[in-house]
């Protein structure tokens, strides 16, 4: 509801409840503990992953959008965990003050402090790390930090999908047994139309909007070739809504099966 009120024109960018459930299922099925998300929007996917115990680093290019996401995520955490907004980031200091005023026993204070630290590490906001900036600049920074992820979820600038893929894979950000997800890879049918024998006629063909759609479709088509049938990864497209690509390292699949997959054999 908050997204509809704040961004009515962008409501189509919000994942559906079914997509959120699918994302949570994939996190459980692949035993995901850490995830990198490119494109936060209002934080719905971020929250879905955190709710199943995944630590999420989410990158949002727009500072204004990131501020809205922080607001929504804090409100969600308050509602789900029964916390007051003023206390979410200050549990330790507030509790320490209460403990000191009510009980001067140092052993009790140490025990309470340890409990507070554990609570801070495990609450929803503690699982979500929202960063602002261009992912193409921030991904190398994550690599420099030595970060690795069990899942990388791409839902950002569509024309940059191939760049995101190369930065994530070549930078070693995806763990060997991890998976890569990318949303909207069919792009309203424009990607499939590129492979049709007779591309469907479009009323807006030749317009600026059509040229933009074709550029996006070309970039997504290149991404699909890289992610689903490239030298490093393979995968599938789940056709629901606008297409979700699910890709994994070839080596991981071949090690699990004990033999090469047909598409990975060389002549």
mmCIF file of C-alpha atoms in Angstrom:
data_model
loop_
_atom_site.group_PDB
_atom_site.id
_atom_site.type_symbol
_atom_site.label_atom_id
_atom_site.label_comp_id
_atom_site.label_asym_id
_atom_site.label_seq_id
_atom_site.Cartn_x
_atom_site.Cartn_y
_atom_site.Cartn_z
ATOM 1 C CA UNK A 1 0.000 0.000 0.000
ATOM 2 C CA UNK A 2 2.823 2.395 0.859
ATOM 3 C CA UNK A 3 4.407 1.860 -2.563
ATOM 4 C CA UNK A 4 1.085 2.511 -4.318
ATOM 5 C CA UNK A 5 0.641 5.761 -2.395
ATOM 6 C CA UNK A 6 4.220 6.994 -2.872
ATOM 7 C CA UNK A 7 4.968 5.671 -6.377
ATOM 8 C CA UNK A 8 1.685 4.943 -8.211
ATOM 9 C CA UNK A 9 3.448 5.202 -11.591
ATOM 10 C CA UNK A 10 6.083 2.675 -10.508
ATOM 11 C CA UNK A 11 3.783 0.072 -9.005
ATOM 12 C CA UNK A 12 4.587 -2.311 -11.863
ATOM 13 C CA UNK A 13 8.169 -2.484 -10.550
ATOM 14 C CA UNK A 14 7.053 -3.932 -7.214
ATOM 15 C CA UNK A 15 7.431 -7.736 -7.067
ATOM 16 C CA UNK A 16 4.219 -9.644 -6.488
ATOM 17 C CA UNK A 17 3.556 -11.652 -3.344
ATOM 18 C CA UNK A 18 4.087 -14.819 -5.413
ATOM 19 C CA UNK A 19 7.504 -13.554 -6.511
ATOM 20 C CA UNK A 20 8.389 -12.844 -2.904
ATOM 21 C CA UNK A 21 7.421 -16.376 -1.911
ATOM 22 C CA UNK A 22 9.449 -17.797 -4.816
ATOM 23 C CA UNK A 23 12.467 -15.755 -3.746
ATOM 24 C CA UNK A 24 12.147 -17.086 -0.204
ATOM 25 C CA UNK A 25 11.798 -20.650 -1.488
ATOM 26 C CA UNK A 26 14.961 -20.301 -3.584
ATOM 27 C CA UNK A 27 16.819 -18.946 -0.557
ATOM 28 C CA UNK A 28 15.771 -21.971 1.477
ATOM 29 C CA UNK A 29 16.348 -24.503 -1.302
ATOM 30 C CA UNK A 30 19.873 -23.258 -2.013
ATOM 31 C CA UNK A 31 20.641 -22.668 1.688
ATOM 32 C CA UNK A 32 21.363 -18.997 1.053
ATOM 33 C CA UNK A 33 22.936 -17.162 3.988
ATOM 34 C CA UNK A 34 24.174 -14.029 2.205
ATOM 35 C CA UNK A 35 22.677 -12.156 -0.754
ATOM 36 C CA UNK A 36 23.564 -9.179 -2.931
ATOM 37 C CA UNK A 37 20.648 -7.272 -4.439
ATOM 38 C CA UNK A 38 21.064 -4.757 -7.262
ATOM 39 C CA UNK A 39 18.043 -2.457 -7.257
ATOM 40 C CA UNK A 40 16.248 -1.932 -3.940
ATOM 41 C CA UNK A 41 13.194 0.079 -5.048
ATOM 42 C CA UNK A 42 11.052 0.157 -1.863
ATOM 43 C CA UNK A 43 12.764 -2.826 -0.241
ATOM 44 C CA UNK A 44 10.142 -5.553 -0.695
ATOM 45 C CA UNK A 45 12.562 -8.192 -2.026
ATOM 46 C CA UNK A 46 15.141 -7.142 0.569
ATOM 47 C CA UNK A 47 12.610 -7.753 3.324
ATOM 48 C CA UNK A 48 11.494 -11.094 1.854
ATOM 49 C CA UNK A 49 15.051 -12.431 1.992
ATOM 50 C CA UNK A 50 15.750 -11.044 5.463
ATOM 51 C CA UNK A 51 12.587 -12.702 6.774
ATOM 52 C CA UNK A 52 14.111 -16.126 6.050
ATOM 53 C CA UNK A 53 17.353 -15.224 7.814
ATOM 54 C CA UNK A 54 19.425 -14.042 4.834
ATOM 55 C CA UNK A 55 21.915 -11.206 5.331
ATOM 56 C CA UNK A 56 21.315 -8.844 2.405
ATOM 57 C CA UNK A 57 23.500 -6.125 0.909
ATOM 58 C CA UNK A 58 21.160 -4.088 -1.307
ATOM 59 C CA UNK A 59 22.402 -1.405 -3.718
ATOM 60 C CA UNK A 60 20.141 1.440 -4.841
ATOM 61 C CA UNK A 61 21.312 4.118 -7.283
ATOM 62 C CA UNK A 62 18.833 6.800 -6.196
ATOM 63 C CA UNK A 63 19.477 8.419 -2.805
ATOM 64 C CA UNK A 64 15.838 9.501 -2.613
ATOM 65 C CA UNK A 65 14.609 6.009 -3.381
ATOM 66 C CA UNK A 66 17.002 4.548 -0.811
ATOM 67 C CA UNK A 67 15.614 6.906 1.844
ATOM 68 C CA UNK A 68 12.092 5.697 1.098
ATOM 69 C CA UNK A 69 13.243 2.068 1.254
ATOM 70 C CA UNK A 70 14.879 2.666 4.647
ATOM 71 C CA UNK A 71 11.658 4.198 5.933
ATOM 72 C CA UNK A 72 9.539 1.300 4.675
ATOM 73 C CA UNK A 73 11.961 -1.334 5.996
ATOM 74 C CA UNK A 74 12.110 0.275 9.425
ATOM 75 C CA UNK A 75 8.332 0.435 9.602
ATOM 76 C CA UNK A 76 8.104 -3.225 8.572
ATOM 77 C CA UNK A 77 10.653 -4.234 11.215
ATOM 78 C CA UNK A 78 8.747 -2.290 13.871
ATOM 79 C CA UNK A 79 5.501 -3.984 12.930
ATOM 80 C CA UNK A 80 6.963 -7.486 12.668
ATOM 81 C CA UNK A 81 9.238 -7.349 15.711
ATOM 82 C CA UNK A 82 7.242 -5.078 17.993
ATOM 83 C CA UNK A 83 10.036 -2.492 18.241
ATOM 84 C CA UNK A 84 9.723 1.266 18.610
ATOM 85 C CA UNK A 85 11.456 3.257 15.830
ATOM 86 C CA UNK A 86 13.521 5.265 18.300
ATOM 87 C CA UNK A 87 14.971 2.116 19.839
ATOM 88 C CA UNK A 88 15.830 0.017 16.782
ATOM 89 C CA UNK A 89 19.395 1.211 16.382
ATOM 90 C CA UNK A 90 20.005 1.993 20.044
ATOM 91 C CA UNK A 91 18.914 -1.140 21.863
ATOM 92 C CA UNK A 92 22.300 -1.650 23.503
ATOM 93 C CA UNK A 93 22.696 1.890 24.824
ATOM 94 C CA UNK A 94 19.124 2.100 26.095
ATOM 95 C CA UNK A 95 19.237 -1.283 27.780
ATOM 96 C CA UNK A 96 22.658 -0.598 29.273
ATOM 97 C CA UNK A 97 21.308 2.617 30.810
ATOM 98 C CA UNK A 98 18.333 0.772 32.270
ATOM 99 C CA UNK A 99 20.523 -1.996 33.604
ATOM 100 C CA UNK A 100 22.931 0.441 35.248
ATOM 101 C CA UNK A 101 20.147 2.372 36.937
ATOM 102 C CA UNK A 102 18.333 -0.705 38.200
ATOM 103 C CA UNK A 103 21.197 -3.064 38.943
ATOM 104 C CA UNK A 104 24.876 -2.348 39.544
ATOM 105 C CA UNK A 105 25.987 -5.961 39.396
ATOM 106 C CA UNK A 106 28.678 -6.096 36.670
ATOM 107 C CA UNK A 107 28.099 -9.770 35.903
ATOM 108 C CA UNK A 108 24.431 -9.147 35.188
ATOM 109 C CA UNK A 109 25.295 -6.151 33.024
ATOM 110 C CA UNK A 110 27.784 -8.189 30.973
ATOM 111 C CA UNK A 111 25.213 -10.921 30.443
ATOM 112 C CA UNK A 112 22.573 -8.405 29.372
ATOM 113 C CA UNK A 113 25.017 -6.677 27.032
ATOM 114 C CA UNK A 114 25.818 -9.996 25.325
ATOM 115 C CA UNK A 115 22.118 -10.706 24.897
ATOM 116 C CA UNK A 116 21.608 -7.247 23.409
ATOM 117 C CA UNK A 117 24.444 -7.780 20.926
ATOM 118 C CA UNK A 118 22.883 -11.070 19.814
ATOM 119 C CA UNK A 119 19.488 -9.408 19.388
ATOM 120 C CA UNK A 120 20.994 -6.582 17.333
ATOM 121 C CA UNK A 121 22.737 -9.073 15.044
ATOM 122 C CA UNK A 122 19.601 -11.148 14.508
ATOM 123 C CA UNK A 123 16.836 -8.545 14.112
ATOM 124 C CA UNK A 124 15.556 -7.696 10.657
ATOM 125 C CA UNK A 125 17.301 -4.363 10.288
ATOM 126 C CA UNK A 126 20.543 -5.990 11.371
ATOM 127 C CA UNK A 127 20.245 -8.332 8.377
ATOM 128 C CA UNK A 128 19.790 -5.544 5.811
ATOM 129 C CA UNK A 129 22.679 -3.374 4.591
ATOM 130 C CA UNK A 130 21.420 -0.715 2.165
ATOM 131 C CA UNK A 131 24.072 1.081 0.101
ATOM 132 C CA UNK A 132 23.564 4.038 -2.237
ATOM 133 C CA UNK A 133 25.361 4.458 -5.550
ATOM 134 C CA UNK A 134 25.924 3.032 -9.019
ATOM 135 C CA UNK A 135 26.316 -0.737 -8.766
ATOM 136 C CA UNK A 136 29.006 -0.683 -11.447
ATOM 137 C CA UNK A 137 31.163 1.358 -9.069
ATOM 138 C CA UNK A 138 30.128 -0.378 -5.846
ATOM 139 C CA UNK A 139 30.613 -3.982 -6.993
ATOM 140 C CA UNK A 140 34.418 -3.629 -7.251
ATOM 141 C CA UNK A 141 34.336 -2.059 -3.781
ATOM 142 C CA UNK A 142 32.525 -5.119 -2.416
ATOM 143 C CA UNK A 143 35.140 -7.304 -4.063
ATOM 144 C CA UNK A 144 37.874 -5.256 -2.368
ATOM 145 C CA UNK A 145 36.116 -5.840 0.959
ATOM 146 C CA UNK A 146 36.400 -9.582 0.354
ATOM 147 C CA UNK A 147 32.632 -10.035 0.176
ATOM 148 C CA UNK A 148 31.127 -13.205 -1.318
ATOM 149 C CA UNK A 149 27.459 -14.080 -1.690
ATOM 150 C CA UNK A 150 25.342 -17.216 -1.976
ATOM 151 C CA UNK A 151 22.842 -15.327 -4.142
ATOM 152 C CA UNK A 152 23.055 -12.292 -6.421
ATOM 153 C CA UNK A 153 19.695 -10.806 -7.432
ATOM 154 C CA UNK A 154 19.700 -8.325 -10.332
ATOM 155 C CA UNK A 155 16.671 -6.057 -10.690
ATOM 156 C CA UNK A 156 18.133 -2.708 -11.720
ATOM 157 C CA UNK A 157 18.977 -0.853 -14.949
ATOM 158 C CA UNK A 158 18.160 -3.396 -17.653
ATOM 159 C CA UNK A 159 20.728 -2.141 -20.173
ATOM 160 C CA UNK A 160 23.467 -2.788 -17.605
ATOM 161 C CA UNK A 161 22.605 -6.459 -16.943
ATOM 162 C CA UNK A 162 25.604 -7.769 -18.960
ATOM 163 C CA UNK A 163 27.922 -5.423 -17.039
ATOM 164 C CA UNK A 164 26.470 -6.519 -13.706
ATOM 165 C CA UNK A 165 26.927 -10.158 -14.685
ATOM 166 C CA UNK A 166 30.561 -9.695 -15.667
ATOM 167 C CA UNK A 167 31.385 -7.678 -12.554
ATOM 168 C CA UNK A 168 29.727 -10.221 -10.252
ATOM 169 C CA UNK A 169 31.209 -13.321 -11.892
ATOM 170 C CA UNK A 170 34.673 -12.074 -12.744
ATOM 171 C CA UNK A 171 34.926 -10.343 -9.399
ATOM 172 C CA UNK A 172 34.221 -13.590 -7.586
ATOM 173 C CA UNK A 173 31.218 -12.143 -5.764
ATOM 174 C CA UNK A 174 29.120 -15.277 -6.387
ATOM 175 C CA UNK A 175 30.160 -18.270 -4.296
ATOM 176 C CA UNK A 176 30.963 -21.437 -6.307
ATOM 177 C CA UNK A 177 27.748 -23.083 -5.101
ATOM 178 C CA UNK A 178 25.745 -19.853 -5.314
ATOM 179 C CA UNK A 179 23.036 -18.758 -7.734
ATOM 180 C CA UNK A 180 22.371 -15.640 -9.790
ATOM 181 C CA UNK A 181 18.841 -14.327 -10.329
ATOM 182 C CA UNK A 182 17.771 -11.624 -12.777
ATOM 183 C CA UNK A 183 14.267 -10.212 -13.117
ATOM 184 C CA UNK A 184 12.425 -8.969 -16.226
ATOM 185 C CA UNK A 185 14.681 -10.855 -18.651
ATOM 186 C CA UNK A 186 11.843 -11.269 -21.191
ATOM 187 C CA UNK A 187 10.956 -7.550 -21.032
ATOM 188 C CA UNK A 188 7.286 -7.552 -22.030
ATOM 189 C CA UNK A 189 7.961 -10.000 -24.848
ATOM 190 C CA UNK A 190 10.495 -7.773 -26.632
ATOM 191 C CA UNK A 191 13.333 -10.250 -26.022
ATOM 192 C CA UNK A 192 11.338 -13.155 -27.465
ATOM 193 C CA UNK A 193 10.285 -10.994 -30.420
ATOM 194 C CA UNK A 194 13.942 -10.652 -31.416
ATOM 195 C CA UNK A 195 13.970 -14.383 -32.175
ATOM 196 C CA UNK A 196 10.583 -14.598 -33.884
ATOM 197 C CA UNK A 197 10.525 -15.480 -37.587
ATOM 198 C CA UNK A 198 8.205 -12.540 -38.167
ATOM 199 C CA UNK A 199 8.492 -9.903 -35.432
ATOM 200 C CA UNK A 200 5.021 -8.657 -34.455
ATOM 201 C CA UNK A 201 3.991 -5.310 -35.886
ATOM 202 C CA UNK A 202 3.987 -2.518 -33.328
ATOM 203 C CA UNK A 203 2.093 0.732 -33.599
ATOM 204 C CA UNK A 204 4.946 2.648 -32.017
ATOM 205 C CA UNK A 205 7.624 1.087 -34.231
ATOM 206 C CA UNK A 206 10.210 3.706 -35.167
ATOM 207 C CA UNK A 207 9.290 5.930 -32.231
ATOM 208 C CA UNK A 208 11.785 6.954 -29.520
ATOM 209 C CA UNK A 209 10.018 4.584 -27.145
ATOM 210 C CA UNK A 210 10.445 1.684 -29.551
ATOM 211 C CA UNK A 211 14.147 2.447 -30.027
ATOM 212 C CA UNK A 212 14.614 2.425 -26.254
ATOM 213 C CA UNK A 213 12.762 -0.883 -25.949
ATOM 214 C CA UNK A 214 14.950 -2.410 -28.637
ATOM 215 C CA UNK A 215 18.137 -1.302 -26.865
ATOM 216 C CA UNK A 216 16.932 -2.797 -23.605
ATOM 217 C CA UNK A 217 15.836 -6.017 -25.327
ATOM 218 C CA UNK A 218 19.243 -6.337 -27.013
ATOM 219 C CA UNK A 219 21.042 -5.930 -23.683
ATOM 220 C CA UNK A 220 18.801 -8.473 -21.967
ATOM 221 C CA UNK A 221 19.214 -10.895 -24.862
ATOM 222 C CA UNK A 222 22.994 -10.623 -24.483
ATOM 223 C CA UNK A 223 22.665 -11.164 -20.745
ATOM 224 C CA UNK A 224 20.520 -14.267 -21.227
ATOM 225 C CA UNK A 225 23.136 -15.760 -23.549
ATOM 226 C CA UNK A 226 25.881 -15.061 -21.007
ATOM 227 C CA UNK A 227 24.020 -16.292 -17.951
ATOM 228 C CA UNK A 228 22.120 -19.261 -19.356
ATOM 229 C CA UNK A 229 24.512 -20.663 -21.959
ATOM 230 C CA UNK A 230 27.856 -19.002 -21.384
ATOM 231 C CA UNK A 231 31.236 -20.421 -20.478
ATOM 232 C CA UNK A 232 30.871 -19.772 -16.738
ATOM 233 C CA UNK A 233 27.205 -20.347 -15.957
ATOM 234 C CA UNK A 234 24.096 -22.088 -17.183
ATOM 235 C CA UNK A 235 20.480 -21.822 -16.152
ATOM 236 C CA UNK A 236 16.825 -21.423 -17.025
ATOM 237 C CA UNK A 237 14.194 -18.720 -17.380
ATOM 238 C CA UNK A 238 11.042 -19.006 -15.282
ATOM 239 C CA UNK A 239 8.419 -17.367 -17.529
ATOM 240 C CA UNK A 240 6.077 -16.052 -14.822
ATOM 241 C CA UNK A 241 5.268 -12.326 -15.009
ATOM 242 C CA UNK A 242 8.193 -10.844 -17.021
ATOM 243 C CA UNK A 243 10.739 -13.664 -16.834
ATOM 244 C CA UNK A 244 13.107 -14.578 -13.999
ATOM 245 C CA UNK A 245 16.512 -15.997 -14.943
ATOM 246 C CA UNK A 246 18.061 -18.508 -12.534
ATOM 247 C CA UNK A 247 21.724 -19.305 -13.238
ATOM 248 C CA UNK A 248 24.471 -21.267 -11.491
ATOM 249 C CA UNK A 249 28.145 -22.067 -11.997
ATOM 250 C CA UNK A 250 28.740 -24.855 -14.514
ATOM 251 C CA UNK A 251 31.440 -26.421 -12.348
ATOM 252 C CA UNK A 252 29.124 -26.729 -9.354
ATOM 253 C CA UNK A 253 26.454 -28.514 -11.417
ATOM 254 C CA UNK A 254 28.965 -30.876 -13.016
ATOM 255 C CA UNK A 255 30.560 -31.746 -9.668
ATOM 256 C CA UNK A 256 27.156 -32.569 -8.191
ATOM 257 C CA UNK A 257 26.039 -34.703 -11.137
ATOM 258 C CA UNK A 258 29.408 -36.369 -11.687
ATOM 259 C CA UNK A 259 29.388 -35.666 -15.441
ATOM 260 C CA UNK A 260 29.281 -32.802 -17.871
ATOM 261 C CA UNK A 261 25.994 -31.302 -18.948
ATOM 262 C CA UNK A 262 25.321 -31.580 -22.710
ATOM 263 C CA UNK A 263 25.666 -27.829 -23.285
ATOM 264 C CA UNK A 264 29.091 -27.770 -21.621
ATOM 265 C CA UNK A 265 30.713 -30.467 -23.757
ATOM 266 C CA UNK A 266 33.338 -29.341 -26.211
ATOM 267 C CA UNK A 267 33.815 -30.762 -29.666
#
